[in-house]
mmCIF file of C-alpha atoms in Angstrom:
data_model
loop_
_atom_site.group_PDB
_atom_site.id
_atom_site.type_symbol
_atom_site.label_atom_id
_atom_site.label_comp_id
_atom_site.label_asym_id
_atom_site.label_seq_id
_atom_site.Cartn_x
_atom_site.Cartn_y
_atom_site.Cartn_z
ATOM 1 C CA MET A 1 -34.392 30.184 30.626
ATOM 2 C CA THR A 2 -35.174 26.600 31.815
ATOM 3 C CA ALA A 3 -34.351 25.768 35.444
ATOM 4 C CA SER A 4 -31.058 27.612 35.017
ATOM 5 C CA LEU A 5 -29.724 26.759 31.490
ATOM 6 C CA PHE A 6 -27.902 29.702 30.098
ATOM 7 C CA ALA A 7 -27.739 30.298 26.437
ATOM 8 C CA ALA A 8 -25.735 33.418 25.006
ATOM 9 C CA GLU A 9 -27.687 34.791 22.310
ATOM 10 C CA GLN A 10 -27.199 37.323 19.434
ATOM 11 C CA GLY A 11 -28.155 38.017 15.868
ATOM 12 C CA VAL A 12 -31.728 39.181 14.842
ATOM 13 C CA GLY A 13 -31.567 36.407 11.522
ATOM 14 C CA SER A 14 -34.699 34.428 11.389
ATOM 15 C CA LYS A 15 -32.809 31.329 11.312
ATOM 16 C CA ALA A 16 -31.695 30.262 14.316
ATOM 17 C CA ILE A 17 -28.426 28.224 15.288
ATOM 18 C CA VAL A 18 -28.154 26.459 18.222
ATOM 19 C CA LEU A 19 -24.494 25.582 19.502
ATOM 20 C CA LEU A 20 -23.854 22.843 21.925
ATOM 21 C CA HIS A 21 -20.262 22.532 23.206
ATOM 22 C CA GLY A 22 -18.301 19.315 23.973
ATOM 23 C CA PHE A 23 -17.573 18.024 27.782
ATOM 24 C CA GLY A 24 -15.711 20.539 29.728
ATOM 25 C CA GLY A 25 -16.630 23.660 27.208
ATOM 26 C CA CYS A 26 -18.902 26.153 27.747
ATOM 27 C CA HIS A 27 -20.655 28.918 25.567
ATOM 28 C CA ASP A 28 -17.645 30.920 24.799
ATOM 29 C CA VAL A 29 -15.920 28.428 22.847
ATOM 30 C CA TRP A 30 -18.212 29.122 20.220
ATOM 31 C CA ARG A 31 -16.889 32.787 19.854
ATOM 32 C CA GLU A 32 -14.740 32.339 16.538
ATOM 33 C CA VAL A 33 -17.299 30.155 14.890
ATOM 34 C CA ILE A 34 -19.685 32.827 15.229
ATOM 35 C CA SER A 35 -17.710 35.738 14.194
ATOM 36 C CA ALA A 36 -17.175 33.744 10.771
ATOM 37 C CA LEU A 37 -20.671 33.343 10.421
ATOM 38 C CA ALA A 38 -22.645 36.279 8.951
ATOM 39 C CA PRO A 39 -23.075 39.260 11.288
ATOM 40 C CA SER A 40 -27.025 38.611 11.293
ATOM 41 C CA THR A 41 -26.904 35.447 11.939
ATOM 42 C CA HIS A 42 -29.122 34.407 14.879
ATOM 43 C CA THR A 43 -27.073 32.143 17.089
ATOM 44 C CA LEU A 44 -27.751 30.690 20.612
ATOM 45 C CA ALA A 45 -24.679 29.147 22.450
ATOM 46 C CA TYR A 46 -25.618 27.189 25.211
ATOM 47 C CA ASP A 47 -23.838 26.026 28.550
ATOM 48 C CA LEU A 48 -24.742 22.266 29.094
ATOM 49 C CA PRO A 49 -26.015 21.548 32.260
ATOM 50 C CA GLY A 50 -23.390 20.940 34.761
ATOM 51 C CA HIS A 51 -21.271 23.377 32.860
ATOM 52 C CA GLY A 52 -20.525 27.279 33.009
ATOM 53 C CA LEU A 53 -23.799 29.300 34.043
ATOM 54 C CA SER A 54 -25.815 26.180 34.013
ATOM 55 C CA LEU A 55 -23.484 24.563 36.558
ATOM 56 C CA ASP A 56 -26.463 23.473 39.152
ATOM 57 C CA PHE A 57 -28.983 22.501 36.657
ATOM 58 C CA PRO A 58 -30.769 19.386 38.582
ATOM 59 C CA ALA A 59 -29.627 16.184 37.534
ATOM 60 C CA ALA A 60 -26.965 17.126 35.172
ATOM 61 C CA GLY A 61 -24.466 14.990 33.207
ATOM 62 C CA PRO A 62 -26.424 12.330 30.945
ATOM 63 C CA ALA A 63 -26.542 13.286 27.423
ATOM 64 C CA LYS A 64 -30.618 12.865 27.560
ATOM 65 C CA VAL A 65 -30.740 15.239 30.539
ATOM 66 C CA ALA A 66 -29.513 17.769 28.365
ATOM 67 C CA ALA A 67 -31.161 17.209 25.567
ATOM 68 C CA ARG A 68 -34.397 17.428 27.430
ATOM 69 C CA ALA A 69 -33.383 20.529 29.040
ATOM 70 C CA VAL A 70 -32.419 22.623 25.543
ATOM 71 C CA LEU A 71 -35.384 21.042 23.558
ATOM 72 C CA ALA A 72 -37.574 22.738 26.638
ATOM 73 C CA ASP A 73 -35.706 25.744 26.993
ATOM 74 C CA LEU A 74 -36.346 26.254 23.015
ATOM 75 C CA SER A 75 -39.879 25.880 23.909
ATOM 76 C CA GLU A 76 -39.906 28.689 26.226
ATOM 77 C CA ARG A 77 -38.254 30.910 23.587
ATOM 78 C CA ARG A 78 -40.956 30.012 21.286
ATOM 79 C CA LEU A 79 -38.370 28.581 19.055
ATOM 80 C CA LYS A 80 -40.251 25.710 16.957
ATOM 81 C CA ARG A 81 -37.436 25.070 14.545
ATOM 82 C CA VAL A 82 -33.837 25.426 14.615
ATOM 83 C CA HIS A 83 -30.545 24.431 12.716
ATOM 84 C CA LEU A 84 -28.514 22.339 15.687
ATOM 85 C CA VAL A 85 -24.876 21.669 15.805
ATOM 86 C CA GLY A 86 -23.387 19.661 18.400
ATOM 87 C CA HIS A 87 -19.349 19.343 19.312
ATOM 88 C CA SER A 88 -18.524 15.597 21.027
ATOM 89 C CA MET A 89 -21.025 15.420 23.973
ATOM 90 C CA GLY A 90 -22.533 18.170 22.388
ATOM 91 C CA GLY A 91 -22.944 16.372 19.289
ATOM 92 C CA ALA A 92 -24.556 13.278 21.358
ATOM 93 C CA VAL A 93 -26.861 15.732 22.775
ATOM 94 C CA ALA A 94 -27.853 17.008 19.818
ATOM 95 C CA ALA A 95 -28.433 13.631 18.278
ATOM 96 C CA LEU A 96 -31.075 13.119 20.828
ATOM 97 C CA MET A 97 -32.481 16.065 20.287
ATOM 98 C CA ALA A 98 -33.036 15.273 16.871
ATOM 99 C CA LEU A 99 -34.449 11.843 17.232
ATOM 100 C CA ALA A 100 -36.569 13.234 20.111
ATOM 101 C CA ALA A 101 -38.087 16.086 18.285
ATOM 102 C CA PRO A 102 -37.395 15.483 14.326
ATOM 103 C CA GLU A 103 -40.157 18.011 13.557
ATOM 104 C CA ARG A 104 -38.460 20.383 15.063
ATOM 105 C CA ILE A 105 -34.619 20.562 13.971
ATOM 106 C CA ALA A 106 -34.039 22.097 10.226
ATOM 107 C CA SER A 107 -30.594 20.433 9.859
ATOM 108 C CA LEU A 108 -28.117 18.830 12.200
ATOM 109 C CA THR A 109 -24.357 19.033 12.422
ATOM 110 C CA LEU A 110 -22.324 17.292 14.308
ATOM 111 C CA LEU A 111 -18.840 17.880 14.977
ATOM 112 C CA ALA A 112 -16.744 14.919 16.374
ATOM 113 C CA PRO A 113 -20.115 13.667 17.781
ATOM 114 C CA GLY A 114 -19.935 11.765 21.069
ATOM 115 C CA GLY A 115 -22.158 8.177 20.948
ATOM 116 C CA LEU A 116 -21.694 7.222 17.323
ATOM 117 C CA GLY A 117 -18.967 4.036 18.647
ATOM 118 C CA PRO A 118 -17.642 2.570 22.171
ATOM 119 C CA GLU A 119 -14.203 4.010 21.901
ATOM 120 C CA ILE A 120 -13.812 6.764 23.965
ATOM 121 C CA ASN A 121 -10.337 8.219 25.520
ATOM 122 C CA GLY A 122 -11.421 8.149 29.158
ATOM 123 C CA PRO A 123 -7.540 8.916 30.742
ATOM 124 C CA LEU A 124 -7.367 11.880 28.254
ATOM 125 C CA LEU A 125 -10.937 13.148 29.060
ATOM 126 C CA ARG A 126 -10.449 12.450 32.828
ATOM 127 C CA ARG A 127 -7.282 14.363 32.898
ATOM 128 C CA TYR A 128 -9.286 17.228 31.401
ATOM 129 C CA ALA A 129 -11.993 16.905 33.773
ATOM 130 C CA GLY A 130 -9.731 17.606 36.539
ATOM 131 C CA ALA A 131 -7.568 20.159 35.171
ATOM 132 C CA ALA A 132 -7.469 23.186 37.380
ATOM 133 C CA ASP A 133 -4.982 25.749 35.957
ATOM 134 C CA ARG A 134 -4.022 27.507 32.732
ATOM 135 C CA SER A 135 -1.135 25.511 32.089
ATOM 136 C CA GLU A 136 -3.010 22.004 32.379
ATOM 137 C CA ILE A 137 -5.994 23.195 30.810
ATOM 138 C CA ARG A 138 -3.483 24.222 27.700
ATOM 139 C CA ALA A 139 -1.851 20.508 27.497
ATOM 140 C CA CYS A 140 -5.083 18.847 27.786
ATOM 141 C CA LEU A 141 -6.225 21.036 24.432
ATOM 142 C CA VAL A 142 -2.942 20.641 22.646
ATOM 143 C CA ALA A 143 -3.381 16.767 23.410
ATOM 144 C CA MET A 144 -6.762 16.465 21.957
ATOM 145 C CA SER A 145 -5.959 18.899 19.086
ATOM 146 C CA GLY A 146 -4.283 17.957 15.477
ATOM 147 C CA PRO A 147 -0.364 17.979 15.357
ATOM 148 C CA GLY A 148 0.996 21.597 15.487
ATOM 149 C CA THR A 149 -2.191 23.194 16.439
ATOM 150 C CA ARG A 150 -1.958 25.909 19.882
ATOM 151 C CA PRO A 151 -5.147 26.505 21.380
ATOM 152 C CA PHE A 152 -6.362 30.216 21.468
ATOM 153 C CA ASP A 153 -5.127 31.642 24.519
ATOM 154 C CA ARG A 154 -8.563 33.410 25.061
ATOM 155 C CA THR A 155 -10.424 29.907 24.834
ATOM 156 C CA VAL A 156 -7.891 28.666 27.838
ATOM 157 C CA ASP A 157 -8.895 31.947 29.600
ATOM 158 C CA ALA A 158 -12.624 30.971 29.317
ATOM 159 C CA LEU A 159 -12.268 27.413 30.285
ATOM 160 C CA TRP A 160 -10.243 28.365 33.462
ATOM 161 C CA GLU A 161 -12.593 31.253 34.350
ATOM 162 C CA MET A 162 -15.268 28.575 34.348
ATOM 163 C CA ARG A 163 -13.374 25.982 36.389
ATOM 164 C CA ARG A 164 -12.813 28.558 39.450
ATOM 165 C CA ARG A 165 -16.489 28.386 40.078
ATOM 166 C CA PRO A 166 -17.637 26.633 43.258
ATOM 167 C CA GLY A 167 -18.209 22.967 42.628
ATOM 168 C CA GLN A 168 -17.385 22.974 38.661
ATOM 169 C CA LEU A 169 -14.196 21.134 38.683
ATOM 170 C CA GLU A 170 -15.928 18.596 40.983
ATOM 171 C CA LYS A 171 -18.682 18.624 38.985
ATOM 172 C CA LEU A 172 -16.551 17.640 35.946
ATOM 173 C CA VAL A 173 -15.183 15.128 37.154
ATOM 174 C CA GLU A 174 -18.046 13.109 38.249
ATOM 175 C CA ILE A 175 -19.537 13.725 34.672
ATOM 176 C CA ALA A 176 -16.173 12.435 33.169
ATOM 177 C CA VAL A 177 -16.230 9.240 35.143
ATOM 178 C CA ALA A 178 -19.652 8.323 34.600
ATOM 179 C CA MET A 179 -19.201 9.144 30.570
ATOM 180 C CA THR A 180 -16.219 6.991 30.338
ATOM 181 C CA MET A 181 -16.578 3.875 32.653
ATOM 182 C CA GLY A 182 -15.048 1.004 31.706
ATOM 183 C CA ASP A 183 -13.130 3.403 28.865
ATOM 184 C CA ARG A 184 -16.249 2.956 26.994
ATOM 185 C CA GLN A 185 -19.137 5.182 26.060
ATOM 186 C CA GLY A 186 -22.716 4.676 25.595
ATOM 187 C CA VAL A 187 -23.936 4.418 21.894
ATOM 188 C CA ILE A 188 -26.742 5.482 19.789
ATOM 189 C CA PRO A 189 -27.750 2.477 17.417
ATOM 190 C CA HIS A 190 -27.254 3.429 13.758
ATOM 191 C CA ASP A 191 -30.605 2.517 12.778
ATOM 192 C CA ARG A 192 -32.345 5.282 14.924
ATOM 193 C CA LEU A 193 -30.435 7.697 13.267
ATOM 194 C CA ASP A 194 -31.597 6.345 10.006
ATOM 195 C CA SER A 195 -35.232 7.674 11.077
ATOM 196 C CA LEU A 196 -33.725 11.185 10.567
ATOM 197 C CA ASN A 197 -34.361 12.992 7.412
ATOM 198 C CA MET A 198 -33.203 16.398 8.093
ATOM 199 C CA PRO A 199 -29.997 17.208 6.334
ATOM 200 C CA VAL A 200 -26.876 15.913 8.584
ATOM 201 C CA MET A 201 -23.351 16.736 8.040
ATOM 202 C CA VAL A 202 -20.655 14.699 10.101
ATOM 203 C CA VAL A 203 -17.346 16.429 10.391
ATOM 204 C CA TRP A 204 -14.331 14.766 12.131
ATOM 205 C CA GLY A 205 -10.381 15.489 12.298
ATOM 206 C CA THR A 206 -8.518 12.561 11.028
ATOM 207 C CA ASP A 207 -6.023 13.020 14.448
ATOM 208 C CA ASP A 208 -8.855 12.608 16.995
ATOM 209 C CA ALA A 209 -6.792 11.381 20.038
ATOM 210 C CA VAL A 210 -10.088 11.418 21.689
ATOM 211 C CA LEU A 211 -12.944 9.691 19.684
ATOM 212 C CA PRO A 212 -11.735 8.030 16.577
ATOM 213 C CA PHE A 213 -12.805 9.268 13.031
ATOM 214 C CA THR A 214 -13.677 6.165 12.307
ATOM 215 C CA GLN A 215 -16.659 6.089 14.101
ATOM 216 C CA ALA A 216 -18.163 8.202 11.338
ATOM 217 C CA ASP A 217 -17.712 4.924 9.290
ATOM 218 C CA ASP A 218 -21.129 2.868 8.473
ATOM 219 C CA LEU A 219 -23.370 6.063 8.814
ATOM 220 C CA PRO A 220 -26.912 6.224 7.361
ATOM 221 C CA ALA A 221 -26.346 6.773 3.538
ATOM 222 C CA HIS A 222 -27.860 10.071 3.558
ATOM 223 C CA PHE A 223 -25.819 11.623 5.995
ATOM 224 C CA HIS A 224 -22.768 13.952 4.854
ATOM 225 C CA VAL A 225 -19.235 12.852 6.104
ATOM 226 C CA HIS A 226 -16.597 15.792 6.262
ATOM 227 C CA HIS A 227 -13.119 14.633 7.197
ATOM 228 C CA VAL A 228 -10.716 16.972 8.022
ATOM 229 C CA LEU A 229 -7.072 16.107 7.371
ATOM 230 C CA GLU A 230 -4.395 16.362 10.071
ATOM 231 C CA ALA A 231 -7.137 17.850 12.625
ATOM 232 C CA GLY A 232 -8.069 16.605 16.098
ATOM 233 C CA HIS A 233 -10.855 16.644 18.246
ATOM 234 C CA MET A 234 -11.103 20.255 19.139
ATOM 235 C CA LEU A 235 -12.829 21.659 15.304
ATOM 236 C CA THR A 236 -13.833 24.602 17.120
ATOM 237 C CA GLU A 237 -10.749 26.084 18.023
ATOM 238 C CA GLU A 238 -8.802 24.199 15.004
ATOM 239 C CA ALA A 239 -10.833 25.112 12.352
ATOM 240 C CA PRO A 240 -13.417 27.828 13.081
ATOM 241 C CA LYS A 241 -13.865 29.374 9.668
ATOM 242 C CA LEU A 242 -14.261 25.905 8.003
ATOM 243 C CA VAL A 243 -16.886 24.807 10.947
ATOM 244 C CA ALA A 244 -18.747 27.920 10.294
ATOM 245 C CA GLU A 245 -18.774 27.707 6.532
ATOM 246 C CA ILE A 246 -19.654 23.812 6.632
ATOM 247 C CA ILE A 247 -22.507 24.902 9.031
ATOM 248 C CA ARG A 248 -23.617 27.628 6.447
ATOM 249 C CA ARG A 249 -23.612 24.697 3.818
ATOM 250 C CA ASN A 250 -25.748 22.242 5.935
ATOM 251 C CA THR A 251 -28.363 25.107 6.695
ATOM 252 C CA ARG A 252 -28.984 25.369 3.055
ATOM 253 C CA ARG A 253 -29.380 21.951 2.274
ATOM 254 C CA ARG A 254 -33.085 20.457 2.268
ATOM 255 C CA ALA A 255 -34.341 17.612 3.729
ATOM 256 C CA ARG A 256 -34.350 14.061 1.962
ATOM 257 C CA PRO A 257 -37.118 11.844 2.367
ATOM 258 C CA HIS A 258 -35.166 8.125 2.554
ATOM 259 C CA ARG A 259 -36.799 5.174 1.263
ATOM 260 C CA GLN A 260 -38.499 2.946 4.313
ATOM 261 C CA LYS A 261 -36.658 -0.601 4.762
ATOM 262 C CA PHE A 262 -39.349 -3.332 4.543
ATOM 263 C CA ALA A 263 -38.487 -6.479 6.318
ATOM 264 C CA ALA A 264 -37.803 -9.552 4.036
ATOM 265 C CA ALA A 265 -41.023 -11.432 3.852
ATOM 266 C CA ALA A 266 -40.536 -14.652 5.950
ATOM 267 C CA SER A 267 -40.072 -17.719 3.539
#
């Protein structure tokens, strides 16, 4: 609804779940996860700025732009409080949304999220950005997935259709270059994350070739961390039923007030 920002909405349940894809993806990558949720679940799967049907969103690229855009769109839809799920770059966007408007986020589920550590596989992401045909898209997804995983043909087709839009490949290359400059990514300070009081679940594959799962180490104590053995970076394609169950579980948890940290008195 907001300035060419697109979301695929379905379901009529009172509990709204917002889904944010990773870099180079689109709303359609959540199809298997959504189908594994309860039929009545109210979901909004966004195309992030610069992707798919949100390609022409102004100043698309930075996660902070996407975070502001999605929050504004949710306001226009009069959704005051939502359960938020983000994968990879979408995870960084989700975390920034939660930091900016914590009262609007009922729970936060982060799947191999960006922004938790500086390491990032820049060469692979830049290759993925420029993937212009089905075979190269598939090869990149295989490289980003765990051993023996074969991406869904339907996901490859959806990503190929997205990339056929005029200007899409160029935009992805532009975003990838900025996001992986020096083969490092921007990091959200952990002390800021410690302020989040909503239930937070971080899910990471132990064979992630894009973002190392060790970036889940040393997160705030009230965060829950779930490691998926032999899974790679593409969790929505590799383990959609597990992802759906983790989302359901996190939406049922209650916020836990965490103790304030007081600076030690100066001697």
